[in-house]
mmCIF file of N, CA and C and ligand atoms in Angstrom:
data_model
loop_
_atom_site.group_PDB
_atom_site.id
_atom_site.type_symbol
_atom_site.label_atom_id
_atom_site.label_comp_id
_atom_site.label_asym_id
_atom_site.label_seq_id
_atom_site.Cartn_x
_atom_site.Cartn_y
_atom_site.Cartn_z
ATOM 1 N N MET A 1024 0.758 -0.979 -0.014
ATOM 2 C CA MET A 1024 -0.027 0.050 -0.206
ATOM 3 C C MET A 1024 0.872 1.126 0.243
ATOM 4 N N ALA A 1025 0.560 2.253 -0.947
ATOM 5 C CA ALA A 1025 1.355 3.323 -0.954
ATOM 6 C C ALA A 1025 0.009 4.640 -0.896
ATOM 7 N N ILE A 1026 0.740 5.808 -0.443
ATOM 8 C CA ILE A 1026 -0.285 6.974 -0.048
ATOM 9 C C ILE A 1026 0.641 8.028 -0.983
ATOM 10 N N ASN A 1027 -0.150 8.795 -2.114
ATOM 11 C CA ASN A 1027 0.322 9.652 -2.619
ATOM 12 C C ASN A 1027 -0.424 10.661 -2.627
ATOM 13 N N TYR A 1028 0.020 11.593 -2.139
ATOM 14 C CA TYR A 1028 -0.096 13.310 -2.186
ATOM 15 C C TYR A 1028 0.140 13.729 -3.292
ATOM 16 N N VAL A 1029 -1.096 14.281 -4.311
ATOM 17 C CA VAL A 1029 -1.369 14.784 -4.930
ATOM 18 C C VAL A 1029 -1.766 16.371 -5.104
ATOM 19 N N CYS A 1030 -1.371 17.701 -5.522
ATOM 20 C CA CYS A 1030 -2.390 19.000 -5.631
ATOM 21 C C CYS A 1030 -3.145 18.803 -6.049
ATOM 22 N N ARG A 1031 -4.293 18.974 -6.291
ATOM 23 C CA ARG A 1031 -5.694 18.735 -6.388
ATOM 24 C C ARG A 1031 -5.724 20.264 -7.577
ATOM 25 N N HIS A 1032 -5.001 20.838 -7.686
ATOM 26 C CA HIS A 1032 -5.309 21.889 -8.193
ATOM 27 C C HIS A 1032 -4.408 21.740 -9.601
ATOM 28 N N CYS A 1033 -3.285 21.064 -9.499
ATOM 29 C CA CYS A 1033 -2.165 21.120 -10.574
ATOM 30 C C CYS A 1033 -1.819 19.407 -11.004
ATOM 31 N N ARG A 1034 -1.936 18.823 -10.014
ATOM 32 C CA ARG A 1034 -1.800 17.804 -10.148
ATOM 33 C C ARG A 1034 -0.584 16.933 -10.104
ATOM 34 N N THR A 1035 0.163 18.337 -9.287
ATOM 35 C CA THR A 1035 2.011 17.824 -8.925
ATOM 36 C C THR A 1035 2.159 16.700 -8.003
ATOM 37 N N LEU A 1036 2.618 15.942 -8.191
ATOM 38 C CA LEU A 1036 2.646 14.803 -7.249
ATOM 39 C C LEU A 1036 3.779 15.292 -5.782
ATOM 40 N N ILE A 1037 2.782 16.223 -4.413
ATOM 41 C CA ILE A 1037 3.944 16.584 -3.796
ATOM 42 C C ILE A 1037 4.597 15.403 -2.906
ATOM 43 N N GLY A 1038 4.018 14.358 -2.631
ATOM 44 C CA GLY A 1038 4.925 13.369 -1.562
ATOM 45 C C GLY A 1038 4.125 11.601 -2.037
ATOM 46 N N ARG A 1039 4.818 10.610 -1.340
ATOM 47 C CA ARG A 1039 4.686 9.522 -1.315
ATOM 48 C C ARG A 1039 5.265 8.674 -0.351
ATOM 49 N N ILE A 1040 3.959 8.068 0.437
ATOM 50 C CA ILE A 1040 4.466 7.221 1.601
ATOM 51 C C ILE A 1040 4.370 5.462 1.026
ATOM 52 N N GLU A 1041 5.130 5.164 1.363
ATOM 53 C CA GLU A 1041 5.371 3.365 0.826
ATOM 54 C C GLU A 1041 4.740 3.159 2.829
ATOM 55 N N ALA A 1042 3.949 2.307 3.085
ATOM 56 C CA ALA A 1042 3.725 2.123 4.175
ATOM 57 C C ALA A 1042 3.140 0.700 4.111
ATOM 58 N N ALA A 1043 3.043 -0.392 4.887
ATOM 59 C CA ALA A 1043 2.672 -1.575 4.419
ATOM 60 C C ALA A 1043 1.132 -1.727 5.660
ATOM 61 N N ASN A 1044 1.797 -1.067 6.938
ATOM 62 C CA ASN A 1044 0.698 -1.145 7.996
ATOM 63 C C ASN A 1044 0.550 0.376 8.906
ATOM 64 N N VAL A 1045 0.169 1.516 7.660
ATOM 65 C CA VAL A 1045 -0.045 2.417 8.161
ATOM 66 C C VAL A 1045 -1.589 2.787 8.227
ATOM 67 N N SER A 1046 -2.022 3.431 9.429
ATOM 68 C CA SER A 1046 -3.765 3.593 9.743
ATOM 69 C C SER A 1046 -4.636 4.251 9.416
ATOM 70 N N GLU A 1047 -5.472 5.071 9.195
ATOM 71 C CA GLU A 1047 -6.013 6.623 8.734
ATOM 72 C C GLU A 1047 -5.759 7.035 10.076
ATOM 73 N N THR A 1048 -5.603 6.782 11.222
ATOM 74 C CA THR A 1048 -5.371 7.458 12.511
ATOM 75 C C THR A 1048 -4.010 7.792 12.505
ATOM 76 N N GLN A 1049 -3.053 7.062 12.091
ATOM 77 C CA GLN A 1049 -1.629 8.189 11.917
ATOM 78 C C GLN A 1049 -1.774 8.590 10.829
ATOM 79 N N LEU A 1050 -2.371 8.778 9.994
ATOM 80 C CA LEU A 1050 -2.408 9.566 8.770
ATOM 81 C C LEU A 1050 -2.997 10.888 8.913
ATOM 82 N N GLY A 1051 -3.972 11.279 9.944
ATOM 83 C CA GLY A 1051 -4.916 12.148 10.366
ATOM 84 C C GLY A 1051 -6.335 11.738 9.854
ATOM 85 N N PHE A 1052 -6.380 10.583 9.336
ATOM 86 C CA PHE A 1052 -7.685 10.659 8.601
ATOM 87 C C PHE A 1052 -8.630 10.843 9.072
ATOM 88 N N HIS A 1053 -8.953 10.397 10.729
ATOM 89 C CA HIS A 1053 -10.089 10.771 11.454
ATOM 90 C C HIS A 1053 -10.429 12.235 11.822
ATOM 91 N N PHE A 1054 -9.618 13.041 11.370
ATOM 92 C CA PHE A 1054 -9.508 14.859 11.904
ATOM 93 C C PHE A 1054 -11.059 14.850 10.634
ATOM 94 N N LEU A 1055 -10.887 14.258 9.485
ATOM 95 C CA LEU A 1055 -11.530 14.352 8.230
ATOM 96 C C LEU A 1055 -13.392 14.143 8.640
ATOM 97 N N THR A 1056 -14.054 14.800 8.466
ATOM 98 C CA THR A 1056 -15.550 14.776 8.219
ATOM 99 C C THR A 1056 -15.686 13.819 7.132
ATOM 100 N N PRO A 1057 -17.022 12.995 6.904
ATOM 101 C CA PRO A 1057 -17.326 12.079 5.744
ATOM 102 C C PRO A 1057 -16.972 13.125 4.853
ATOM 103 N N ASP A 1058 -17.818 14.390 4.053
ATOM 104 C CA ASP A 1058 -17.272 14.697 3.475
ATOM 105 C C ASP A 1058 -16.264 15.222 2.688
ATOM 106 N N GLU A 1059 -15.545 15.580 3.509
ATOM 107 C CA GLU A 1059 -13.987 15.997 3.603
ATOM 108 C C GLU A 1059 -13.521 14.478 2.883
ATOM 109 N N ARG A 1060 -13.164 13.903 3.778
ATOM 110 C CA ARG A 1060 -12.906 12.420 3.374
ATOM 111 C C ARG A 1060 -13.095 11.972 1.909
ATOM 112 N N ARG A 1061 -14.565 12.168 1.742
ATOM 113 C CA ARG A 1061 -15.077 11.660 0.274
ATOM 114 C C ARG A 1061 -14.282 12.576 -0.703
ATOM 115 N N ASP A 1062 -13.940 13.820 -0.521
ATOM 116 C CA ASP A 1062 -13.212 15.184 -1.259
ATOM 117 C C ASP A 1062 -12.104 14.683 -1.642
ATOM 118 N N ILE A 1063 -11.174 14.297 -0.216
ATOM 119 C CA ILE A 1063 -9.965 14.416 -0.395
ATOM 120 C C ILE A 1063 -9.171 13.036 -0.373
ATOM 121 N N ILE A 1064 -9.789 11.447 -0.252
ATOM 122 C CA ILE A 1064 -9.066 11.039 -0.037
ATOM 123 C C ILE A 1064 -9.956 9.636 -1.505
ATOM 124 N N THR A 1065 -8.909 9.307 -2.415
ATOM 125 C CA THR A 1065 -9.612 8.394 -3.340
ATOM 126 C C THR A 1065 -8.414 7.244 -3.063
ATOM 127 N N TYR A 1066 -9.143 5.892 -3.353
ATOM 128 C CA TYR A 1066 -8.202 4.440 -3.537
ATOM 129 C C TYR A 1066 -8.277 4.113 -4.602
ATOM 130 N N ASP A 1067 -7.604 3.639 -5.563
ATOM 131 C CA ASP A 1067 -7.821 3.051 -6.746
ATOM 132 C C ASP A 1067 -7.606 1.832 -6.700
ATOM 133 N N SER A 1068 -7.530 1.386 -7.926
ATOM 134 C CA SER A 1068 -7.943 -0.385 -7.673
ATOM 135 C C SER A 1068 -6.609 -1.131 -7.546
ATOM 136 N N SER A 1069 -5.115 -0.396 -7.353
ATOM 137 C CA SER A 1069 -4.434 -1.148 -6.973
ATOM 138 C C SER A 1069 -4.438 -1.318 -5.592
ATOM 139 N N GLY A 1070 -5.113 -0.643 -5.040
ATOM 140 C CA GLY A 1070 -4.727 -0.885 -3.337
ATOM 141 C C GLY A 1070 -4.182 0.545 -2.925
ATOM 142 N N ASP A 1071 -3.377 1.365 -3.796
ATOM 143 C CA ASP A 1071 -3.169 2.929 -3.277
ATOM 144 C C ASP A 1071 -4.014 3.575 -3.190
ATOM 145 N N THR A 1072 -3.120 4.868 -2.046
ATOM 146 C CA THR A 1072 -4.608 5.734 -1.418
ATOM 147 C C THR A 1072 -3.905 6.838 -2.554
ATOM 148 N N THR A 1073 -4.966 8.187 -3.053
ATOM 149 C CA THR A 1073 -4.468 9.184 -3.487
ATOM 150 C C THR A 1073 -5.123 10.309 -2.469
ATOM 151 N N VAL A 1074 -4.137 11.164 -1.943
ATOM 152 C CA VAL A 1074 -4.767 12.278 -0.740
ATOM 153 C C VAL A 1074 -4.408 13.295 -2.004
ATOM 154 N N ARG A 1075 -5.584 14.263 -2.235
ATOM 155 C CA ARG A 1075 -5.406 15.538 -2.747
ATOM 156 C C ARG A 1075 -5.318 16.573 -1.821
ATOM 157 N N MET A 1076 -4.243 17.401 -1.753
ATOM 158 C CA MET A 1076 -3.827 18.468 -1.637
ATOM 159 C C MET A 1076 -3.941 19.446 -2.218
ATOM 160 N N THR A 1077 -3.246 20.751 -1.676
ATOM 161 C CA THR A 1077 -2.732 21.813 -2.241
ATOM 162 C C THR A 1077 -1.198 22.218 -1.855
ATOM 163 N N CYS A 1078 -0.818 21.973 -3.164
ATOM 164 C CA CYS A 1078 0.577 22.564 -3.535
ATOM 165 C C CYS A 1078 1.149 23.748 -2.957
ATOM 166 N N ASP A 1079 2.585 23.635 -2.646
ATOM 167 C CA ASP A 1079 2.895 25.212 -2.319
ATOM 168 C C ASP A 1079 2.970 26.412 -3.077
ATOM 169 N N TYR A 1080 2.980 25.718 -4.327
ATOM 170 C CA TYR A 1080 3.068 26.685 -5.499
ATOM 171 C C TYR A 1080 1.688 27.168 -5.664
ATOM 172 N N CYS A 1081 0.464 26.319 -5.848
ATOM 173 C CA CYS A 1081 -0.986 26.819 -5.598
ATOM 174 C C CYS A 1081 -1.431 27.199 -4.433
ATOM 175 N N ARG A 1082 -0.590 26.926 -3.648
ATOM 176 C CA ARG A 1082 -1.120 27.817 -2.512
ATOM 177 C C ARG A 1082 -1.293 28.676 -2.159
ATOM 178 N N GLU A 1083 0.051 29.450 -2.888
ATOM 179 C CA GLU A 1083 0.897 30.855 -2.935
ATOM 180 C C GLU A 1083 0.029 31.460 -4.252
ATOM 181 N N ALA A 1084 -0.151 30.920 -4.928
ATOM 182 C CA ALA A 1084 -1.312 31.601 -5.953
ATOM 183 C C ALA A 1084 -2.415 31.867 -5.517
ATOM 184 N N LEU A 1085 -3.065 30.995 -4.562
ATOM 185 C CA LEU A 1085 -4.441 31.218 -4.306
ATOM 186 C C LEU A 1085 -5.020 32.372 -3.503
ATOM 187 N N SER A 1086 -3.496 32.492 -2.491
ATOM 188 C CA SER A 1086 -3.091 33.376 -1.591
ATOM 189 C C SER A 1086 -3.244 34.788 -2.124
ATOM 190 N N ASN A 1087 -2.261 34.719 -3.371
ATOM 191 C CA ASN A 1087 -2.809 35.866 -4.234
ATOM 192 C C ASN A 1087 -3.728 36.373 -5.072
ATOM 193 N N HIS A 1088 -4.489 35.243 -5.507
ATOM 194 C CA HIS A 1088 -5.906 35.609 -6.011
ATOM 195 C C HIS A 1088 -6.812 34.830 -5.379
ATOM 196 N N PRO A 1089 -7.587 35.351 -4.049
ATOM 197 C CA PRO A 1089 -8.108 34.423 -3.445
ATOM 198 C C PRO A 1089 -9.655 34.020 -4.201
ATOM 199 N N GLU A 1090 -9.948 34.869 -5.036
ATOM 200 C CA GLU A 1090 -11.032 35.029 -5.706
ATOM 201 C C GLU A 1090 -11.189 33.313 -6.083
ATOM 202 N N LEU A 1091 -9.921 32.652 -6.452
ATOM 203 C CA LEU A 1091 -10.155 31.497 -7.178
ATOM 204 C C LEU A 1091 -10.433 30.238 -6.643
ATOM 205 N N THR A 1092 -10.318 30.702 -5.071
ATOM 206 C CA THR A 1092 -11.038 29.563 -4.268
ATOM 207 C C THR A 1092 -12.531 29.499 -4.441
ATOM 208 N N LEU A 1093 -12.852 30.067 -4.628
ATOM 209 C CA LEU A 1093 -14.085 30.593 -4.906
ATOM 210 C C LEU A 1093 -14.741 29.791 -6.080
ATOM 211 N N LEU A 1094 -14.008 29.078 -6.805
ATOM 212 C CA LEU A 1094 -14.712 28.406 -8.289
ATOM 213 C C LEU A 1094 -14.832 27.247 -7.704
ATOM 214 N N ASN A 1095 -14.009 26.874 -6.713
ATOM 215 C CA ASN A 1095 -14.130 25.063 -6.082
ATOM 216 C C ASN A 1095 -15.101 25.075 -4.910
ATOM 217 N N SER A 1096 -15.328 26.273 -4.545
ATOM 218 C CA SER A 1096 -16.526 25.782 -3.239
ATOM 219 C C SER A 1096 -17.685 25.664 -3.485
ATOM 220 N N PRO A 1097 -18.473 25.186 -3.285
ATOM 221 C CA PRO A 1097 -19.849 24.563 -3.257
ATOM 222 C C PRO A 1097 -20.581 25.752 -2.674
ATOM 223 N N LEU A 1098 -20.149 26.185 -1.176
ATOM 224 C CA LEU A 1098 -20.781 27.325 -0.491
ATOM 225 C C LEU A 1098 -20.928 28.622 -0.930
ATOM 226 N N GLN A 1099 -20.257 28.922 -2.465
ATOM 227 C CA GLN A 1099 -20.120 30.169 -2.893
ATOM 228 C C GLN A 1099 -21.215 30.068 -4.090
HETATM 229 ZN ZN1 ZN B 1233 -0.547 22.653 -7.217
#
């Protein structure tokens, strides 16, 4: 099992953890609401887990252009 951290905006691979026995608690997934989990975490057919985050580049772009975040928010 591996966990891939991918930027949700530009799809850059941020990091990868190779872990045989890492639990969701160790990864901090238990802090997420069910909706957040559905949005952030995906499991592919090979058993890998993909976690969608925001990379440093996109985080900076979003902080310089906060209006961009509205495009992805269902509340707006
Ligand atoms: Zn990015």
